[in-house]
Amino acid sequence: MSRHLERVRRSLLCIVLTAGCFEPPCESASEPGGPFIPCATPSFDAGRRDGGIDAGVMDAGRVDAGRVDAGRGDAGVVDAGRVDAGFDAGVLPTSDAGVRVVDFGLVSGRDGGFARDFVVPIEPSDEGFLIEVLGVSPELDVFQTTRIVSPRGVVLAQGRDVQQHRTRSRPNLRLANALVLESDDARGEWAPGAWRFRVESWMPTVDTAATVKVYVKPRPPPGVQRVGLNLFFTGSAGLTAATAPTQPRLVGALRGLQAFFLDAGIAVDPPRLVDLPPGFSAVTSRIDEDAGLPMVGTSLEVLFQQSRGAPQGLNLFFVESLELDPRLPPGAVLGVAGGVPGTTMTNGTGSSGVAILFDEATFVPRMGEADPLGLVLTHEVGHQLGLSHVFELDGEQDNLSDTPRSGAAAEANIMAPFAAGGSQWSPLQGVTLRRNPVVRP
Amino acid sequence: MRTGFLLALLLAAPAFAQDVTPALRRLLGAIDTPPTRAQLVEAGGRDTAMTLRALASSGREPTGLRRAALSALGHFDEPATRATLAQLTRDAAPLVRKAAVATLGFLVGRGLDAALLQALVDEAPLVRRAAIVAVARSPEPEVRAALERRWAVESDAETRALLGQALGR
């Protein structure tokens, strides 16, 4: 408890202090007498261009406190021994927050594994869960969790149109995540018992497979929760682990991030700082695929895979160029999240992070405008934890009942799509953020 | 006479930036949902391209807004746009030069543009890096030769990494 209070105290101090916001860089972590800070050591395999299919082996048999092996009878193909998951196991959730892992193991589309119900046992003391589907084949398959059904038989998500979902489940390339309940419109359906869902592969003719896990979050005690933070630097605009603690723009932006999240009842831990090797400053595509031309720069998914081995927390990558679609003009994206939500519970996947454009070391205000970097950071982390834009230009709206839809109030929301000075969460946005299992009491 | 008039118009262009509609200014502030051409035209009217060129060229505007305008110009491939972009690859602000190089590279595609080759030797590494990304898609021998020349002298580690990728090393 005292450790928790100390973390909260340090985060509060971050708002007014600078140096205290950072964990010591790894280089100094083992100084005599100094505290040991686990050094995030991503796999520095900068030349890797294999679409993220690391032949890593996840030991499905490892002992995790609270782990529920729901595979038998429900999950179809489960190799109780080893599972070629395609990703390092990374840092699986520790048991201190009581998050339970329901591990369905490897599911193959070939034997109809995607056509069955996955069942998640929910206790009265739980408050939500995160479904994580990670494709393990190099094919560009699209996954989506669908037919999420409450114990009362109410369907909260069905099909590909997320607008019809009371809990949105978005399709994504090679992996998919869904936060239940993402929406408080569906809160009335929350009940203990057997929750069910299915996994849909959009390319059933492709022989794809995926690992399926569910992270069940128990209802935390009242009070501020916390989340870890890993910052990855590519050298963009001279920003490195060594310069970060005194880089004015970054320090200011992190103050903003921490203050905004504290408003939502979440204390952001002092960040761990990691330098990536050369070759990651320019993101030139979203996914890794052979376009027949020399691949210059990196893909977003390979960038995020560099979080492999990092301690659990939110992974923020600072880059100099952020081009996601070669058909669109470059330079218009200030930040991007791995997903809505992203993969927050397993590091090293193609959606285990948030990328932020940092191509200017100094911000010179003109016409009185404020540096949007802190808002951009907060906004993208909001996506990563499960929040949608409060509105879109095409008329789409989020799934929460208390967010403003238009006008000045909507523009003032952090999840407005424009950097127009957003500074507020709605209460239900705060609830959704805190529901993500990466956020811990 | 006509050339002089056009030049005067070009020089006067930055003054038009103040005429940017609030809707267009708001659209250019998008965080992660780049505006489409249709949205830009709806917000900026029929002179949107000219307004964006003026905005991109205006030293009085915030750099971030100029960058967004430069990106949006990628939707308006016109001779005047390419001329503006080529000119802005020599702007005083490295960030503007970088954005101009990126958009010009997008419009040129697999073609060749002298301004992009010149940007390979820009004093700012971030501009050189943007230029490498921009020209790497071109199969032209001149591009390969320019990249090889830069490879021989480039000392910045990150820029060398991109050069190595472009040259297949």
mmCIF file of N, CA, C and O in Angstrom, chain A residues 1 174 287 349 415 436:
data_model
loop_
_atom_site.group_PDB
_atom_site.id
_atom_site.type_symbol
_atom_site.label_atom_id
_atom_site.label_comp_id
_atom_site.label_asym_id
_atom_site.label_seq_id
_atom_site.Cartn_x
_atom_site.Cartn_y
_atom_site.Cartn_z
ATOM 1 N N MET A 1 0.829 -1.201 0.000
ATOM 2 C CA MET A 1 0.000 0.000 0.000
ATOM 3 C C MET A 1 0.861 1.248 0.000
ATOM 4 O O MET A 1 0.624 2.210 -0.731
ATOM 5 N N ARG A 174 -4.190 -8.794 -38.721
ATOM 6 C CA ARG A 174 -3.306 -9.704 -37.987
ATOM 7 C C ARG A 174 -3.626 -9.822 -36.498
ATOM 8 O O ARG A 174 -3.119 -10.718 -35.837
ATOM 9 N N ILE A 287 1.686 -1.592 -42.195
ATOM 10 C CA ILE A 287 2.038 -2.996 -42.008
ATOM 11 C C ILE A 287 3.256 -3.337 -42.838
ATOM 12 O O ILE A 287 3.628 -2.608 -43.751
ATOM 13 N N THR A 349 3.784 -6.960 -29.936
ATOM 14 C CA THR A 349 2.902 -7.210 -31.080
ATOM 15 C C THR A 349 2.840 -5.959 -31.969
ATOM 16 O O THR A 349 3.326 -4.894 -31.602
ATOM 17 N N MET A 415 -10.878 13.552 -26.695
ATOM 18 C CA MET A 415 -11.035 12.615 -27.802
ATOM 19 C C MET A 415 -11.737 13.249 -29.002
ATOM 20 O O MET A 415 -12.203 12.530 -29.892
ATOM 21 N N ASN A 436 -9.595 -0.794 -18.563
ATOM 22 C CA ASN A 436 -8.562 -1.577 -19.270
ATOM 23 C C ASN A 436 -7.662 -2.248 -18.237
ATOM 24 O O ASN A 436 -7.173 -1.593 -17.310
#
